[in-house]
PDB file of C-alpha atoms in Angstrom:
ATOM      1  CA  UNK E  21       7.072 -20.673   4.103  1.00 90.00           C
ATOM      2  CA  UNK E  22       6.983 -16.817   3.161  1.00 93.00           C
ATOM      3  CA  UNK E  23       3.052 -14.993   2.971  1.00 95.00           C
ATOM      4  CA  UNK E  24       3.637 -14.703  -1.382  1.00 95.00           C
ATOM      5  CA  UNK E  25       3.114 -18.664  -1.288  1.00 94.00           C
ATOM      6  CA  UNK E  26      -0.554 -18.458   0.460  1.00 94.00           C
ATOM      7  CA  UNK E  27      -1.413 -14.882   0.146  1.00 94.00           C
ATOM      8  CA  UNK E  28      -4.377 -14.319  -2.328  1.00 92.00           C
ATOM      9  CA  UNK E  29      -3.581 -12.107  -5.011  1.00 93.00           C
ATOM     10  CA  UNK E  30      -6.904 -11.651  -6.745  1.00 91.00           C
ATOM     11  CA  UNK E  31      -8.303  -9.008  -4.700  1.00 90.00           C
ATOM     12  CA  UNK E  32     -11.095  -6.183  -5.198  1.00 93.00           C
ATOM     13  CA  UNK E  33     -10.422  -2.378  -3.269  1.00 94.00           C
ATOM     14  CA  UNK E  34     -12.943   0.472  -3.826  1.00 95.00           C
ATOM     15  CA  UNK E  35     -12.023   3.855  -3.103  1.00 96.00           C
ATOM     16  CA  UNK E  36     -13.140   6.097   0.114  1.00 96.00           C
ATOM     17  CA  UNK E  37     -15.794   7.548  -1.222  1.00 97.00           C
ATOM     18  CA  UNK E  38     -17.651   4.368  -2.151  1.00 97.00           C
ATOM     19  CA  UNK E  39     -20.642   4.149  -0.061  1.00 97.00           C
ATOM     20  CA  UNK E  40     -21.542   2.042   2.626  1.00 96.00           C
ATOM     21  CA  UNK E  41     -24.395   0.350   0.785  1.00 96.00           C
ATOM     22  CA  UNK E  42     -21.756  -0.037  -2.730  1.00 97.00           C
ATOM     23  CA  UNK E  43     -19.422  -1.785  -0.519  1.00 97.00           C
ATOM     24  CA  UNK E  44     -21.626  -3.846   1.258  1.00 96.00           C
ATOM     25  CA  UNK E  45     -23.158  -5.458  -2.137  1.00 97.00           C
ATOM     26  CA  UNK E  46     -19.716  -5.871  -3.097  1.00 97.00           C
ATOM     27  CA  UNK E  47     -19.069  -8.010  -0.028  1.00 95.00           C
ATOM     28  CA  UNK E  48     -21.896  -9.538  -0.929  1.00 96.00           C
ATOM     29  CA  UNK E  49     -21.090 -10.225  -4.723  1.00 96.00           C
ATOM     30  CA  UNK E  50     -17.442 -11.404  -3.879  1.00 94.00           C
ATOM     31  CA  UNK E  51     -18.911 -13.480  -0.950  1.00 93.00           C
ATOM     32  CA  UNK E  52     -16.052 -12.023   1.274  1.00 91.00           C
ATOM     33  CA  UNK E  53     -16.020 -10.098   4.823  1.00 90.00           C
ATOM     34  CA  UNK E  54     -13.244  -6.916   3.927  1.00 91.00           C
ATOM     35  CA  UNK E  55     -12.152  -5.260   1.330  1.00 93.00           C
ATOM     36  CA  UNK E  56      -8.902  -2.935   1.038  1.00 94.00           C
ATOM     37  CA  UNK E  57      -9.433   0.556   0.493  1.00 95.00           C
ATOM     38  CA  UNK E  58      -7.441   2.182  -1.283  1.00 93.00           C
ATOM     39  CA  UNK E  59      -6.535   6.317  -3.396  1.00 92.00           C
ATOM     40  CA  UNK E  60      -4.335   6.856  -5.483  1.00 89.00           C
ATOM     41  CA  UNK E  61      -3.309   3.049  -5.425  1.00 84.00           C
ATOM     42  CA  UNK E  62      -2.054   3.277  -1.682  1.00 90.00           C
ATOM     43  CA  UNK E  63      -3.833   1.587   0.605  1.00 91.00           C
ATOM     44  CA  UNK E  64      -5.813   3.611   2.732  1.00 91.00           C
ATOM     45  CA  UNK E  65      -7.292   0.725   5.325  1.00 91.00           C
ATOM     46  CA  UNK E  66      -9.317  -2.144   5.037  1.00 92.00           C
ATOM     47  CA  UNK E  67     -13.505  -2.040   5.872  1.00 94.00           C
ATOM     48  CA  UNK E  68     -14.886  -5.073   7.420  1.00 92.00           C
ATOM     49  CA  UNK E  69     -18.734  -6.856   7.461  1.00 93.00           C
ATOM     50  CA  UNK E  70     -18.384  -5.593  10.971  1.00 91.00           C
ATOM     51  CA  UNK E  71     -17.219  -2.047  10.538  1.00 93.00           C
ATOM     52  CA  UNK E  72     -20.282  -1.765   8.088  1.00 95.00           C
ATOM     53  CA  UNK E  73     -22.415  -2.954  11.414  1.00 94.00           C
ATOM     54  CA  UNK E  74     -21.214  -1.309  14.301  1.00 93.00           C
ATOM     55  CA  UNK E  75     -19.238   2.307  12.398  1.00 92.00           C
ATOM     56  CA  UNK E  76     -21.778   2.153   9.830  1.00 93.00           C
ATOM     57  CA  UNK E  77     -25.812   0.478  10.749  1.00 92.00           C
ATOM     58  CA  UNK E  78     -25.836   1.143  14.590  1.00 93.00           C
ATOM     59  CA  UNK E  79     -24.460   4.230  14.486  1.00 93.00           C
ATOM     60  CA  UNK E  80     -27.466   5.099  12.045  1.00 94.00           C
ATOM     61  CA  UNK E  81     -25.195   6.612   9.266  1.00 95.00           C
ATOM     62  CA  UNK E  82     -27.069   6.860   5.826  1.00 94.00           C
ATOM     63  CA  UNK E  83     -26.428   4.097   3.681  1.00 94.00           C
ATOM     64  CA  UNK E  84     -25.024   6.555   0.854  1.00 96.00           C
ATOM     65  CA  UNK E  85     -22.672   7.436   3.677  1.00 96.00           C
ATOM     66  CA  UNK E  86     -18.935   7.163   2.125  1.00 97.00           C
ATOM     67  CA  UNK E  87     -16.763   4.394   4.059  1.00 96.00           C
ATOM     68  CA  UNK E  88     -14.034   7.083   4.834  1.00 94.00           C
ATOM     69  CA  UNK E  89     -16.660   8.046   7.612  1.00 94.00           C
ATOM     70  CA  UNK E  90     -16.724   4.470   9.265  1.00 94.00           C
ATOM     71  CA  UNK E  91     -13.230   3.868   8.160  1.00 89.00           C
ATOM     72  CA  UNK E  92     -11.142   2.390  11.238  1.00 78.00           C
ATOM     73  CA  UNK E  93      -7.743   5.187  11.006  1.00 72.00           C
ATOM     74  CA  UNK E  94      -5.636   2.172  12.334  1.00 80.00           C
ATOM     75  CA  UNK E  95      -4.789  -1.117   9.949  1.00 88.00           C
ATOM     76  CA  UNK E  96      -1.521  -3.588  10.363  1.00 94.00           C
ATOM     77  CA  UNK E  97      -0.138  -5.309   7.295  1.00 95.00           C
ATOM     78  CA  UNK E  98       2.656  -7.275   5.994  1.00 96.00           C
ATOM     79  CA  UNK E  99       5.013  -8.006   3.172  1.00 97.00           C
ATOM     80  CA  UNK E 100       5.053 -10.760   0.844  1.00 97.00           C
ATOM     81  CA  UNK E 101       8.742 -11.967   1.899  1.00 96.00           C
ATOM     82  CA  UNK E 102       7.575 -12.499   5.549  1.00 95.00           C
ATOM     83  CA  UNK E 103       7.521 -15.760   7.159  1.00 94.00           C
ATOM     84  CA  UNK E 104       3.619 -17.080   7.638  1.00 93.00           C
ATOM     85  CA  UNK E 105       4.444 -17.374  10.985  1.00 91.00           C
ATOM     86  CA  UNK E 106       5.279 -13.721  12.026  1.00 94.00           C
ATOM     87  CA  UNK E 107       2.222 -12.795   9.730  1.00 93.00           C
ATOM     88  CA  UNK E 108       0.254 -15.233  11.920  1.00 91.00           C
ATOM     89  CA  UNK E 109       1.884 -13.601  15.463  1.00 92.00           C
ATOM     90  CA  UNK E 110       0.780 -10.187  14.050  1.00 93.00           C
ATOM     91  CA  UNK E 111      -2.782 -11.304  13.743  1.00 92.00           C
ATOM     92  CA  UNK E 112      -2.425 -12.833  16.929  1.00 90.00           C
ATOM     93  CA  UNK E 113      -1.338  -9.951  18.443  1.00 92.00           C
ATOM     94  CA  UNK E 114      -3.707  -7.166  16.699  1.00 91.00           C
ATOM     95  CA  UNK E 115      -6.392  -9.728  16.976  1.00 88.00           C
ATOM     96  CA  UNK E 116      -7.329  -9.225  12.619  1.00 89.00           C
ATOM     97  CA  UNK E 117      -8.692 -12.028  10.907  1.00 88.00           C
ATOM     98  CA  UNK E 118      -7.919 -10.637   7.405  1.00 91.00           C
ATOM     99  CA  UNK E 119      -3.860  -9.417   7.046  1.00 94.00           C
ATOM    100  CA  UNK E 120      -3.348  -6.771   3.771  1.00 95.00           C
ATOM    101  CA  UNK E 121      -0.064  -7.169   2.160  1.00 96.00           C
ATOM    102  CA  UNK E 122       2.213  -4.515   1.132  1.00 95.00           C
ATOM    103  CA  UNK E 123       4.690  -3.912  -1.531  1.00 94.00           C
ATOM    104  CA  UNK E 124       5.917  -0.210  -2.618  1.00 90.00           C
ATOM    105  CA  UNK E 125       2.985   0.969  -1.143  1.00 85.00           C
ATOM    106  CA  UNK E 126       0.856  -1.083  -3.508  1.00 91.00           C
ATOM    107  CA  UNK E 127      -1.748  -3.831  -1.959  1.00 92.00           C
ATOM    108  CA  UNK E 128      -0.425  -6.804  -3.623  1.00 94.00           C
ATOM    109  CA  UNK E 129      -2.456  -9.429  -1.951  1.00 94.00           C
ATOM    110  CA  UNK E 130      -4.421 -10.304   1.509  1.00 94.00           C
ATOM    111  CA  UNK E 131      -3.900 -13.433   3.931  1.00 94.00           C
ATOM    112  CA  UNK E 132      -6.775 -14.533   5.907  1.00 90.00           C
ATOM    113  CA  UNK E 133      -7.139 -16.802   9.343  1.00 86.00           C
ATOM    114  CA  UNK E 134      -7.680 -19.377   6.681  1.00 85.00           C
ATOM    115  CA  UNK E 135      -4.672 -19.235   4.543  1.00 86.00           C
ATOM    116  CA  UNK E 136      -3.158 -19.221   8.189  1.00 85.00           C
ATOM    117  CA  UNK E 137      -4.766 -22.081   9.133  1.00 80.00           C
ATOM    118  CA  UNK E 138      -4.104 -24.462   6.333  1.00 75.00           C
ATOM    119  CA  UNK E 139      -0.519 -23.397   5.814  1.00 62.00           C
ATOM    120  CA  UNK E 140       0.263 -25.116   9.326  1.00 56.00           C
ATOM    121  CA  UNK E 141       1.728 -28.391   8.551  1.00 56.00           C
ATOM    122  CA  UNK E 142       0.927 -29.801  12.124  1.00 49.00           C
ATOM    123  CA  UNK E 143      -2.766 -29.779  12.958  1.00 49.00           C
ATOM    124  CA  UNK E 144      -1.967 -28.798  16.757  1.00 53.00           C
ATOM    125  CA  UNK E 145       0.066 -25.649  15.533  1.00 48.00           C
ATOM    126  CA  UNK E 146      -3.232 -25.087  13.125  1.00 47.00           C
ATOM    127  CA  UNK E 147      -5.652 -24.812  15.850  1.00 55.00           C
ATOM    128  CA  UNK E 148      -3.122 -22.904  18.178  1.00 58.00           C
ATOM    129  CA  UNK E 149      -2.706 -20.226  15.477  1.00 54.00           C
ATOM    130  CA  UNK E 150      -6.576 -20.167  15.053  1.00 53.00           C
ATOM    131  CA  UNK E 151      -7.366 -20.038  18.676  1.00 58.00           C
ATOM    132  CA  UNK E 152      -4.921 -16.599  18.887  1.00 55.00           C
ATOM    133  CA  UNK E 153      -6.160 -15.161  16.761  1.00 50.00           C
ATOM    134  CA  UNK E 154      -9.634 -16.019  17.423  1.00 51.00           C
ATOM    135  CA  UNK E 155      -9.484 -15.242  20.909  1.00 53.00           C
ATOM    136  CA  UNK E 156     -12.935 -13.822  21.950  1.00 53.00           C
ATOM    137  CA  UNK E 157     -13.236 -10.170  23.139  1.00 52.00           C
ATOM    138  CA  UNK E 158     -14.881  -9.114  26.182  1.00 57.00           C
ATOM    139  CA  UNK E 159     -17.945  -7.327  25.703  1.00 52.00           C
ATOM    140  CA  UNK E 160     -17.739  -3.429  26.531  1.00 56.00           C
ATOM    141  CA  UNK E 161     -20.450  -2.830  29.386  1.00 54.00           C
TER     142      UNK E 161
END
């Protein structure tokens, strides 16, 4: 099965300027954890519920801070004609829960651990996929 069949298309981006607290009550609003970022219709990155937390809150910046300040400067993606599987290995492997996807430069949809998940046709491949992905991180001390 290739990403286009699971992908969500429907997606929301704001720009790099939009503030942390704009972006955060669109999370809200859309009841999702990312959103893509995008100028001049290229994607730019992707800012999580957790970048907002530890770039963002902890590090004390302003809520009218623009996200291009907490902005992570390294994203993966993939393309719509890729097989759900290597889209799963590269979450796997990057350890991302949310996967933009790319066409001409364009974000033309987003895959999630959940599209993932239920694409598997054998439960036992389902959970393996989630438990990659999901592996937990050692805390920095």
């Amino acid at each position: 099965m290739k990403v286009k069949d699971i992908m969500t298309t429907e997606i929301e981006t704001c720009g790099p300027e939009t503030t942390v607290q704009q972006v955060a009550s669109k999370m809200m609003e859309l009841d999702v954890g990312s959103i893509p970022v995008t100028e001049d219709g290229n994607l730019r990155g992707i800012i999580t519920d957790r970048d907002l937390v530890i770039r963002g809150i902890a590090s004390q910046f302003s809520l009218e801070t623009p996200i291009n300040r907490i902005l992570s400067s390294s994203y993966v993606t993939g393309t719509p004609d890729m097989d759900v599987e290597e889209a799963a290995n590269i979450m796997a492997q990057e350890q991302v829960r949310r996967l933009p996807i790319i066409e001409d430069n364009k974000v033309v949809g987003i895959v999630t651990l959940g599209d993932v998940a239920v694409d598997e046709e054998d439960p036992e491949d389902s959970e393996e996929a989630l438990e990659e992905i999901s592996k937990p991180a050692e805390p920095d001390k």
